[in-house]
Amino acid sequence: MSDIPARPVLLTGASGALGRVLVPALAAAGWTLRLTDLAPFPDALPPGTSFTRADLADGVAMLRLAEGCGAILHFGGVSVERPFEEIVGPNLRGLYHIYEAARREKARVIFASSNHSVGFHERGTTIDADDPFLPDGYYGLSKAYGELMGRLYWMKHGVESVLIRIGSSLPEPTTARMLASYLSYDDLIRFAIRAVMAETVGVSVVWGASANQAMTWWRADDRGRIGWTPEDSADGFAGRLAGRVSNDPVEERYVGGAFCRIDYTREDPPA
Ligand code: 15L
């Protein structure tokens, strides 16, 4: 079975940290990629790729970019906690433009959701993918909205989505929290390939963490439907990072870590 999609794939957020990981890997796998971002693409463009600078807020540009594409890897938008007004354009309106383009092209969306959509779940508990959203800020809320958008477009228009709630995808884990939340770049690349190539996915939700022993927060998801199993692990960093914690009880209590603390005004944390 070939791992090359029949139609080109659109990648938004191509100039971002994860976009720059995916581009060379997917191009090397022989994929035809249409890349876009608000920022210029900082690396050399590999064969089989083209780059167009565009704003997610520009619905017509998104429709044009998606023309003829079979899948959209949507990694664009604001990727950290920011004031509400900065999130609305790229993450809410922009997401709508992506789904409208997918609807027109009958394309599948692979949406880079985030652990921050469930960031206020406690680290001491274990949740499944269908447990309630508990966003830890406007950014996490926008990711929950994106996931619900995926469900709406599936029910109403038959647009398929794979929604990956990414933990911490970095070259390597840097805090004790990331001993659980770390997602290696190679596991992310293998995920993206399976998410695009899997035969049917409906709406699939996947926890985006490597096979980390400390990952006790998340359990059931739809990875079986897309045929993805993480192969890497943060475990080798445990000795070095176990003590790398903050002194902040809010940050250490919840899955979303430092994002939970931003603009936190409660004086009576829940018992
Ligand atoms: C995210 O969603 C962010 O995009 C990233 O910058 C990290 O902060 C990550 O979550 C995390 O929670 O570690």
PDB file of C-alpha atoms and ligand atoms in Angstrom:
ATOM      1  CA  MET A   1       0.000   0.000   0.000  1.00  0.00           C
ATOM      2  CA  SER A   2       1.409   3.403  -1.021  1.00  0.00           C
ATOM      3  CA  ASP A   3       1.794   6.054   1.648  1.00  0.00           C
ATOM      4  CA  ILE A   4       1.495   8.856  -0.909  1.00  0.00           C
ATOM      5  CA  PRO A   5      -1.866  10.649  -0.987  1.00  0.00           C
ATOM      6  CA  ALA A   6      -3.672  10.655  -4.333  1.00  0.00           C
ATOM      7  CA  ARG A   7      -4.298  14.405  -4.153  1.00  0.00           C
ATOM      8  CA  PRO A   8      -2.081  17.269  -2.901  1.00  0.00           C
ATOM      9  CA  VAL A   9      -2.144  18.104   0.806  1.00  0.00           C
ATOM     10  CA  LEU A  10      -2.497  21.640   2.142  1.00  0.00           C
ATOM     11  CA  LEU A  11      -0.454  22.438   5.260  1.00  0.00           C
ATOM     12  CA  THR A  12      -1.314  25.610   7.178  1.00  0.00           C
ATOM     13  CA  GLY A  13       1.122  26.963   9.746  1.00  0.00           C
ATOM     14  CA  ALA A  14       3.948  25.697   7.552  1.00  0.00           C
ATOM     15  CA  SER A  15       6.432  28.243   8.943  1.00  0.00           C
ATOM     16  CA  GLY A  16       5.674  27.355  12.570  1.00  0.00           C
ATOM     17  CA  ALA A  17       7.729  24.961  14.694  1.00  0.00           C
ATOM     18  CA  LEU A  18       5.665  21.864  13.868  1.00  0.00           C
ATOM     19  CA  GLY A  19       5.074  22.873  10.250  1.00  0.00           C
ATOM     20  CA  ARG A  20       8.832  23.005   9.752  1.00  0.00           C
ATOM     21  CA  VAL A  21       9.108  19.486  11.151  1.00  0.00           C
ATOM     22  CA  LEU A  22       6.369  18.107   8.909  1.00  0.00           C
ATOM     23  CA  VAL A  23       7.431  19.763   5.650  1.00  0.00           C
ATOM     24  CA  PRO A  24      10.780  18.009   5.055  1.00  0.00           C
ATOM     25  CA  ALA A  25       9.490  14.669   6.367  1.00  0.00           C
ATOM     26  CA  LEU A  26       6.348  14.574   4.226  1.00  0.00           C
ATOM     27  CA  ALA A  27       8.174  15.935   1.178  1.00  0.00           C
ATOM     28  CA  ALA A  28      10.816  13.208   1.605  1.00  0.00           C
ATOM     29  CA  ALA A  29       7.979  10.668   1.667  1.00  0.00           C
ATOM     30  CA  GLY A  30       7.026  11.896  -1.816  1.00  0.00           C
ATOM     31  CA  TRP A  31       3.989  13.997  -0.910  1.00  0.00           C
ATOM     32  CA  THR A  32       2.870  16.973  -2.978  1.00  0.00           C
ATOM     33  CA  LEU A  33       2.444  19.757  -0.424  1.00  0.00           C
ATOM     34  CA  ARG A  34       0.857  23.156  -0.658  1.00  0.00           C
ATOM     35  CA  LEU A  35       2.260  25.216   2.170  1.00  0.00           C
ATOM     36  CA  THR A  36       0.874  28.391   3.652  1.00  0.00           C
ATOM     37  CA  ASP A  37       1.539  30.685   6.581  1.00  0.00           C
ATOM     38  CA  LEU A  38       1.306  34.331   7.526  1.00  0.00           C
ATOM     39  CA  ALA A  39       5.098  34.347   7.996  1.00  0.00           C
ATOM     40  CA  PRO A  40       7.524  33.545   5.165  1.00  0.00           C
ATOM     41  CA  PHE A  41       8.771  29.964   5.011  1.00  0.00           C
ATOM     42  CA  PRO A  42      12.255  30.189   6.539  1.00  0.00           C
ATOM     43  CA  ASP A  43      13.786  27.004   5.098  1.00  0.00           C
ATOM     44  CA  ALA A  44      14.650  25.842   1.592  1.00  0.00           C
ATOM     45  CA  LEU A  45      11.539  24.495  -0.121  1.00  0.00           C
ATOM     46  CA  PRO A  46      11.916  20.745  -0.730  1.00  0.00           C
ATOM     47  CA  PRO A  47      10.864  19.202  -4.073  1.00  0.00           C
ATOM     48  CA  GLY A  48       7.121  18.685  -4.428  1.00  0.00           C
ATOM     49  CA  THR A  49       6.235  21.713  -2.300  1.00  0.00           C
ATOM     50  CA  SER A  50       5.049  25.244  -3.025  1.00  0.00           C
ATOM     51  CA  PHE A  51       4.566  28.075  -0.554  1.00  0.00           C
ATOM     52  CA  THR A  52       1.971  30.868  -0.552  1.00  0.00           C
ATOM     53  CA  ARG A  53       1.972  33.559   2.093  1.00  0.00           C
ATOM     54  CA  ALA A  54      -1.624  34.048   3.242  1.00  0.00           C
ATOM     55  CA  ASP A  55      -3.770  34.950   6.220  1.00  0.00           C
ATOM     56  CA  LEU A  56      -6.251  32.419   7.635  1.00  0.00           C
ATOM     57  CA  ALA A  57      -8.631  35.367   7.917  1.00  0.00           C
ATOM     58  CA  ASP A  58      -8.743  35.503   4.098  1.00  0.00           C
ATOM     59  CA  GLY A  59     -11.454  32.982   3.241  1.00  0.00           C
ATOM     60  CA  VAL A  60     -11.027  33.355  -0.524  1.00  0.00           C
ATOM     61  CA  ALA A  61      -7.274  32.699  -0.261  1.00  0.00           C
ATOM     62  CA  MET A  62      -7.982  29.539   1.746  1.00  0.00           C
ATOM     63  CA  LEU A  63     -10.511  28.313  -0.830  1.00  0.00           C
ATOM     64  CA  ARG A  64      -7.954  28.864  -3.613  1.00  0.00           C
ATOM     65  CA  LEU A  65      -5.148  27.174  -1.718  1.00  0.00           C
ATOM     66  CA  ALA A  66      -7.264  24.113  -0.999  1.00  0.00           C
ATOM     67  CA  GLU A  67      -8.390  23.670  -4.618  1.00  0.00           C
ATOM     68  CA  GLY A  68      -7.799  20.041  -5.643  1.00  0.00           C
ATOM     69  CA  CYS A  69      -6.444  19.023  -2.208  1.00  0.00           C
ATOM     70  CA  GLY A  70      -7.540  15.766  -0.580  1.00  0.00           C
ATOM     71  CA  ALA A  71      -6.472  16.692   2.947  1.00  0.00           C
ATOM     72  CA  ILE A  72      -5.711  19.773   5.009  1.00  0.00           C
ATOM     73  CA  LEU A  73      -3.193  19.533   7.816  1.00  0.00           C
ATOM     74  CA  HIS A  74      -4.343  22.536   9.828  1.00  0.00           C
ATOM     75  CA  PHE A  75      -1.456  23.622  12.045  1.00  0.00           C
ATOM     76  CA  GLY A  76      -1.957  27.377  11.545  1.00  0.00           C
ATOM     77  CA  GLY A  77      -3.301  29.946  13.991  1.00  0.00           C
ATOM     78  CA  VAL A  78      -2.310  31.250  17.412  1.00  0.00           C
ATOM     79  CA  SER A  79      -0.535  28.460  19.316  1.00  0.00           C
ATOM     80  CA  VAL A  80      -0.289  29.893  22.834  1.00  0.00           C
ATOM     81  CA  GLU A  81      -2.550  31.641  25.310  1.00  0.00           C
ATOM     82  CA  ARG A  82      -3.327  35.197  24.150  1.00  0.00           C
ATOM     83  CA  PRO A  83      -6.052  37.787  24.799  1.00  0.00           C
ATOM     84  CA  PHE A  84      -9.425  36.825  23.343  1.00  0.00           C
ATOM     85  CA  GLU A  85      -9.319  39.442  20.579  1.00  0.00           C
ATOM     86  CA  GLU A  86      -6.074  37.986  19.203  1.00  0.00           C
ATOM     87  CA  ILE A  87      -7.499  34.466  19.134  1.00  0.00           C
ATOM     88  CA  VAL A  88     -10.802  35.215  17.404  1.00  0.00           C
ATOM     89  CA  GLY A  89      -9.482  35.949  13.901  1.00  0.00           C
ATOM     90  CA  PRO A  90      -7.026  33.120  13.259  1.00  0.00           C
ATOM     91  CA  ASN A  91      -8.464  30.394  15.490  1.00  0.00           C
ATOM     92  CA  LEU A  92     -12.221  30.885  15.175  1.00  0.00           C
ATOM     93  CA  ARG A  93     -12.824  32.668  11.877  1.00  0.00           C
ATOM     94  CA  GLY A  94      -9.776  31.039  10.251  1.00  0.00           C
ATOM     95  CA  LEU A  95     -10.952  27.603  11.314  1.00  0.00           C
ATOM     96  CA  TYR A  96     -14.277  28.258   9.641  1.00  0.00           C
ATOM     97  CA  HIS A  97     -12.457  29.128   6.415  1.00  0.00           C
ATOM     98  CA  ILE A  98     -10.510  25.865   6.601  1.00  0.00           C
ATOM     99  CA  TYR A  99     -13.671  23.810   7.079  1.00  0.00           C
ATOM    100  CA  GLU A 100     -15.490  25.614   4.272  1.00  0.00           C
ATOM    101  CA  ALA A 101     -12.547  24.833   1.972  1.00  0.00           C
ATOM    102  CA  ALA A 102     -12.589  21.188   3.108  1.00  0.00           C
ATOM    103  CA  ARG A 103     -16.310  20.998   2.472  1.00  0.00           C
ATOM    104  CA  ARG A 104     -15.912  22.318  -1.066  1.00  0.00           C
ATOM    105  CA  GLU A 105     -13.009  19.989  -1.885  1.00  0.00           C
ATOM    106  CA  LYS A 106     -14.404  16.962  -0.027  1.00  0.00           C
ATOM    107  CA  ALA A 107     -11.093  16.985   1.801  1.00  0.00           C
ATOM    108  CA  ARG A 108     -10.221  15.523   5.218  1.00  0.00           C
ATOM    109  CA  VAL A 109      -9.061  17.893   7.963  1.00  0.00           C
ATOM    110  CA  ILE A 110      -6.304  16.940  10.374  1.00  0.00           C
ATOM    111  CA  PHE A 111      -6.603  19.536  13.100  1.00  0.00           C
ATOM    112  CA  ALA A 112      -3.787  20.333  15.518  1.00  0.00           C
ATOM    113  CA  SER A 113      -5.892  20.586  18.659  1.00  0.00           C
ATOM    114  CA  SER A 114      -4.228  20.831  22.048  1.00  0.00           C
ATOM    115  CA  ASN A 115      -4.112  19.450  25.572  1.00  0.00           C
ATOM    116  CA  HIS A 116      -5.256  22.943  26.577  1.00  0.00           C
ATOM    117  CA  SER A 117      -8.796  22.071  25.401  1.00  0.00           C
ATOM    118  CA  VAL A 118      -8.888  19.809  28.474  1.00  0.00           C
ATOM    119  CA  GLY A 119      -6.245  21.686  30.476  1.00  0.00           C
ATOM    120  CA  PHE A 120      -8.252  22.077  33.702  1.00  0.00           C
ATOM    121  CA  HIS A 121      -8.590  18.324  34.226  1.00  0.00           C
ATOM    122  CA  GLU A 122      -6.458  17.294  37.181  1.00  0.00           C
ATOM    123  CA  ARG A 123      -3.263  15.375  36.602  1.00  0.00           C
ATOM    124  CA  GLY A 124      -4.290  12.863  39.265  1.00  0.00           C
ATOM    125  CA  THR A 125      -7.296  11.710  37.236  1.00  0.00           C
ATOM    126  CA  THR A 126      -7.556   9.769  33.973  1.00  0.00           C
ATOM    127  CA  ILE A 127      -9.840  10.946  31.202  1.00  0.00           C
ATOM    128  CA  ASP A 128     -10.979   9.475  27.899  1.00  0.00           C
ATOM    129  CA  ALA A 129     -11.254  11.404  24.642  1.00  0.00           C
ATOM    130  CA  ASP A 130     -15.022  11.777  25.050  1.00  0.00           C
ATOM    131  CA  ASP A 131     -14.831  13.273  28.541  1.00  0.00           C
ATOM    132  CA  PRO A 132     -15.831  16.957  28.772  1.00  0.00           C
ATOM    133  CA  PHE A 133     -13.720  19.779  27.432  1.00  0.00           C
ATOM    134  CA  LEU A 134     -12.229  21.829  30.260  1.00  0.00           C
ATOM    135  CA  PRO A 135     -10.242  24.562  28.493  1.00  0.00           C
ATOM    136  CA  ASP A 136      -7.615  26.440  30.468  1.00  0.00           C
ATOM    137  CA  GLY A 137      -7.835  29.730  28.532  1.00  0.00           C
ATOM    138  CA  TYR A 138      -9.024  31.377  25.336  1.00  0.00           C
ATOM    139  CA  TYR A 139      -6.502  29.369  23.322  1.00  0.00           C
ATOM    140  CA  GLY A 140      -7.747  26.054  24.729  1.00  0.00           C
ATOM    141  CA  LEU A 141     -11.316  27.230  24.203  1.00  0.00           C
ATOM    142  CA  SER A 142     -10.536  27.894  20.530  1.00  0.00           C
ATOM    143  CA  LYS A 143      -9.215  24.323  20.213  1.00  0.00           C
ATOM    144  CA  ALA A 144     -12.418  22.940  21.740  1.00  0.00           C
ATOM    145  CA  TYR A 145     -14.365  25.071  19.254  1.00  0.00           C
ATOM    146  CA  GLY A 146     -12.225  23.649  16.436  1.00  0.00           C
ATOM    147  CA  GLU A 147     -13.016  20.112  17.518  1.00  0.00           C
ATOM    148  CA  LEU A 148     -16.730  20.888  17.652  1.00  0.00           C
ATOM    149  CA  MET A 149     -16.476  22.473  14.215  1.00  0.00           C
ATOM    150  CA  GLY A 150     -15.076  19.150  13.017  1.00  0.00           C
ATOM    151  CA  ARG A 151     -18.097  17.342  14.443  1.00  0.00           C
ATOM    152  CA  LEU A 152     -20.522  19.818  12.869  1.00  0.00           C
ATOM    153  CA  TYR A 153     -18.982  19.435   9.411  1.00  0.00           C
ATOM    154  CA  TRP A 154     -18.993  15.646   9.737  1.00  0.00           C
ATOM    155  CA  MET A 155     -22.659  15.455  10.741  1.00  0.00           C
ATOM    156  CA  LYS A 156     -23.865  18.059   8.271  1.00  0.00           C
ATOM    157  CA  HIS A 157     -21.502  17.692   5.307  1.00  0.00           C
ATOM    158  CA  GLY A 158     -19.632  14.390   5.730  1.00  0.00           C
ATOM    159  CA  VAL A 159     -16.256  16.146   6.109  1.00  0.00           C
ATOM    160  CA  GLU A 160     -13.887  13.798   7.946  1.00  0.00           C
ATOM    161  CA  SER A 161     -11.548  15.011  10.692  1.00  0.00           C
ATOM    162  CA  VAL A 162      -8.717  13.675  12.774  1.00  0.00           C
ATOM    163  CA  LEU A 163      -8.348  15.847  15.867  1.00  0.00           C
ATOM    164  CA  ILE A 164      -5.057  15.433  17.686  1.00  0.00           C
ATOM    165  CA  ARG A 165      -4.816  16.947  21.166  1.00  0.00           C
ATOM    166  CA  ILE A 166      -1.108  17.624  21.120  1.00  0.00           C
ATOM    167  CA  GLY A 167       0.673  17.514  24.470  1.00  0.00           C
ATOM    168  CA  SER A 168       4.150  19.071  24.188  1.00  0.00           C
ATOM    169  CA  SER A 169       5.832  18.540  20.823  1.00  0.00           C
ATOM    170  CA  LEU A 170       9.413  19.749  21.071  1.00  0.00           C
ATOM    171  CA  PRO A 171      12.862  18.410  20.160  1.00  0.00           C
ATOM    172  CA  GLU A 172      12.946  16.936  23.687  1.00  0.00           C
ATOM    173  CA  PRO A 173      11.025  17.245  26.993  1.00  0.00           C
ATOM    174  CA  THR A 174      12.243  20.068  29.244  1.00  0.00           C
ATOM    175  CA  THR A 175      10.087  19.849  32.417  1.00  0.00           C
ATOM    176  CA  ALA A 176       8.701  17.120  34.689  1.00  0.00           C
ATOM    177  CA  ARG A 177       5.240  17.755  33.213  1.00  0.00           C
ATOM    178  CA  MET A 178       6.543  16.843  29.791  1.00  0.00           C
ATOM    179  CA  LEU A 179       7.550  13.392  31.016  1.00  0.00           C
ATOM    180  CA  ALA A 180       3.819  12.800  30.495  1.00  0.00           C
ATOM    181  CA  SER A 181       2.853  15.275  27.759  1.00  0.00           C
ATOM    182  CA  TYR A 182       5.868  14.908  25.414  1.00  0.00           C
ATOM    183  CA  LEU A 183       5.149  14.001  21.778  1.00  0.00           C
ATOM    184  CA  SER A 184       8.296  13.318  19.762  1.00  0.00           C
ATOM    185  CA  TYR A 185       8.663  14.823  16.318  1.00  0.00           C
ATOM    186  CA  ASP A 186       8.941  11.347  14.776  1.00  0.00           C
ATOM    187  CA  ASP A 187       5.712  10.220  16.461  1.00  0.00           C
ATOM    188  CA  LEU A 188       4.039  13.396  15.167  1.00  0.00           C
ATOM    189  CA  ILE A 189       5.242  12.713  11.614  1.00  0.00           C
ATOM    190  CA  ARG A 190       4.037   9.093  11.755  1.00  0.00           C
ATOM    191  CA  PHE A 191       0.721  10.353  13.114  1.00  0.00           C
ATOM    192  CA  ALA A 192       0.296  12.844  10.243  1.00  0.00           C
ATOM    193  CA  ILE A 193       0.962  10.132   7.662  1.00  0.00           C
ATOM    194  CA  ARG A 194      -1.560   7.726   9.211  1.00  0.00           C
ATOM    195  CA  ALA A 195      -4.167  10.476   9.692  1.00  0.00           C
ATOM    196  CA  VAL A 196      -4.056  11.395   6.013  1.00  0.00           C
ATOM    197  CA  MET A 197      -3.701   7.851   4.647  1.00  0.00           C
ATOM    198  CA  ALA A 198      -6.208   5.954   6.858  1.00  0.00           C
ATOM    199  CA  GLU A 199      -9.121   4.769   4.778  1.00  0.00           C
ATOM    200  CA  THR A 200     -12.015   6.167   6.802  1.00  0.00           C
ATOM    201  CA  VAL A 201     -11.801   8.161  10.002  1.00  0.00           C
ATOM    202  CA  GLY A 202     -15.190   9.856  10.513  1.00  0.00           C
ATOM    203  CA  VAL A 203     -14.316  12.153  13.387  1.00  0.00           C
ATOM    204  CA  SER A 204     -11.393  10.641  15.285  1.00  0.00           C
ATOM    205  CA  VAL A 205      -9.875  12.142  18.427  1.00  0.00           C
ATOM    206  CA  VAL A 206      -6.321  11.185  19.350  1.00  0.00           C
ATOM    207  CA  TRP A 207      -4.242  12.053  22.412  1.00  0.00           C
ATOM    208  CA  GLY A 208      -0.998  13.508  21.108  1.00  0.00           C
ATOM    209  CA  ALA A 209       1.623  12.042  23.429  1.00  0.00           C
ATOM    210  CA  SER A 210       4.420   9.540  22.890  1.00  0.00           C
ATOM    211  CA  ALA A 211       4.487   6.218  24.752  1.00  0.00           C
ATOM    212  CA  ASN A 212       5.490   7.885  28.025  1.00  0.00           C
ATOM    213  CA  GLN A 213       5.234   5.865  31.211  1.00  0.00           C
ATOM    214  CA  ALA A 214       4.186   9.003  33.119  1.00  0.00           C
ATOM    215  CA  MET A 215       1.215   9.533  30.799  1.00  0.00           C
ATOM    216  CA  THR A 216      -1.517   8.433  33.189  1.00  0.00           C
ATOM    217  CA  TRP A 217      -3.805  11.402  32.417  1.00  0.00           C
ATOM    218  CA  TRP A 218      -5.283  10.168  29.129  1.00  0.00           C
ATOM    219  CA  ARG A 219      -6.760   6.812  28.155  1.00  0.00           C
ATOM    220  CA  ALA A 220      -9.210   5.796  25.415  1.00  0.00           C
ATOM    221  CA  ASP A 221      -9.114   7.513  22.020  1.00  0.00           C
ATOM    222  CA  ASP A 222      -9.563   6.664  18.336  1.00  0.00           C
ATOM    223  CA  ARG A 223      -5.946   5.885  17.390  1.00  0.00           C
ATOM    224  CA  GLY A 224      -6.953   2.351  16.392  1.00  0.00           C
ATOM    225  CA  ARG A 225      -9.121   3.771  13.616  1.00  0.00           C
ATOM    226  CA  ILE A 226      -6.197   5.510  11.979  1.00  0.00           C
ATOM    227  CA  GLY A 227      -3.619   2.837  12.795  1.00  0.00           C
ATOM    228  CA  TRP A 228      -1.228   5.020  14.823  1.00  0.00           C
ATOM    229  CA  THR A 229       0.807   3.849  17.792  1.00  0.00           C
ATOM    230  CA  PRO A 230       3.503   6.107  19.266  1.00  0.00           C
ATOM    231  CA  GLU A 231       6.953   4.536  19.260  1.00  0.00           C
ATOM    232  CA  ASP A 232       9.072   7.039  21.200  1.00  0.00           C
ATOM    233  CA  SER A 233       9.052   7.920  24.878  1.00  0.00           C
ATOM    234  CA  ALA A 234      10.150  10.622  27.326  1.00  0.00           C
ATOM    235  CA  ASP A 235      11.138   7.984  29.877  1.00  0.00           C
ATOM    236  CA  GLY A 236      14.865   8.337  29.248  1.00  0.00           C
ATOM    237  CA  PHE A 237      14.670  11.942  30.524  1.00  0.00           C
ATOM    238  CA  ALA A 238      13.024  11.008  33.853  1.00  0.00           C
ATOM    239  CA  GLY A 239      16.211  11.140  35.911  1.00  0.00           C
ATOM    240  CA  ARG A 240      17.124  14.564  34.652  1.00  0.00           C
ATOM    241  CA  LEU A 241      13.649  16.145  34.717  1.00  0.00           C
ATOM    242  CA  ALA A 242      11.803  14.602  37.691  1.00  0.00           C
ATOM    243  CA  GLY A 243      12.628  17.624  39.891  1.00  0.00           C
ATOM    244  CA  ARG A 244      11.978  20.197  37.181  1.00  0.00           C
ATOM    245  CA  VAL A 245       8.686  21.466  38.688  1.00  0.00           C
ATOM    246  CA  SER A 246       7.422  24.940  39.507  1.00  0.00           C
ATOM    247  CA  ASN A 247       6.411  26.082  42.989  1.00  0.00           C
ATOM    248  CA  ASP A 248       2.993  26.990  41.697  1.00  0.00           C
ATOM    249  CA  PRO A 249       0.150  24.763  43.019  1.00  0.00           C
ATOM    250  CA  VAL A 250      -2.202  25.679  40.168  1.00  0.00           C
ATOM    251  CA  GLU A 251       0.384  24.950  37.491  1.00  0.00           C
ATOM    252  CA  GLU A 252       1.324  21.605  39.049  1.00  0.00           C
ATOM    253  CA  ARG A 253      -2.240  20.483  39.729  1.00  0.00           C
ATOM    254  CA  TYR A 254      -3.677  20.596  36.229  1.00  0.00           C
ATOM    255  CA  VAL A 255      -2.865  19.020  32.868  1.00  0.00           C
ATOM    256  CA  GLY A 256      -2.472  22.414  31.159  1.00  0.00           C
ATOM    257  CA  GLY A 257       0.328  23.469  33.542  1.00  0.00           C
ATOM    258  CA  ALA A 258       1.486  27.071  33.199  1.00  0.00           C
ATOM    259  CA  PHE A 259      -1.403  27.970  30.861  1.00  0.00           C
ATOM    260  CA  CYS A 260      -3.831  27.395  33.778  1.00  0.00           C
ATOM    261  CA  ARG A 261      -2.050  30.038  35.834  1.00  0.00           C
ATOM    262  CA  ILE A 262      -2.308  32.796  33.198  1.00  0.00           C
ATOM    263  CA  ASP A 263      -4.900  35.363  34.362  1.00  0.00           C
ATOM    264  CA  TYR A 264      -6.042  32.973  37.134  1.00  0.00           C
ATOM    265  CA  THR A 265      -8.022  35.012  39.666  1.00  0.00           C
ATOM    266  CA  ARG A 266      -9.677  32.395  41.918  1.00  0.00           C
ATOM    267  CA  GLU A 267      -8.813  32.727  45.567  1.00  0.00           C
ATOM    268  CA  ASP A 268     -10.599  29.489  46.482  1.00  0.00           C
ATOM    269  CA  PRO A 269      -9.245  26.726  44.242  1.00  0.00           C
ATOM    270  CA  PRO A 270     -11.753  23.843  44.060  1.00  0.00           C
ATOM    271  CA  ALA A 271     -11.312  21.265  46.837  1.00  0.00           C
TER     272      ALA A 271
HETATM  273  C1  15L B   1       0.418  23.911  23.255  1.00  0.00           C
HETATM  274  O1  15L B   1      -0.714  23.760  22.806  1.00  0.00           O
HETATM  275  C2  15L B   1       1.316  24.966  22.755  1.00  0.00           C
HETATM  276  O2  15L B   1       1.119  25.207  21.366  1.00  0.00           O
HETATM  277  C3  15L B   1       2.774  24.706  23.025  1.00  0.00           C
HETATM  278  O3  15L B   1       3.456  25.935  22.885  1.00  0.00           O
HETATM  279  C4  15L B   1       3.035  24.090  24.407  1.00  0.00           C
HETATM  280  O4  15L B   1       2.893  25.050  25.364  1.00  0.00           O
HETATM  281  C5  15L B   1       2.128  22.913  24.651  1.00  0.00           C
HETATM  282  O5  15L B   1       0.787  23.192  24.353  1.00  0.00           O
HETATM  283  C6  15L B   1       2.193  22.384  26.082  1.00  0.00           C
HETATM  284  O6  15L B   1       1.172  22.352  26.750  1.00  0.00           O
HETATM  285  O7  15L B   1       3.278  22.000  26.507  1.00  0.00           O
END
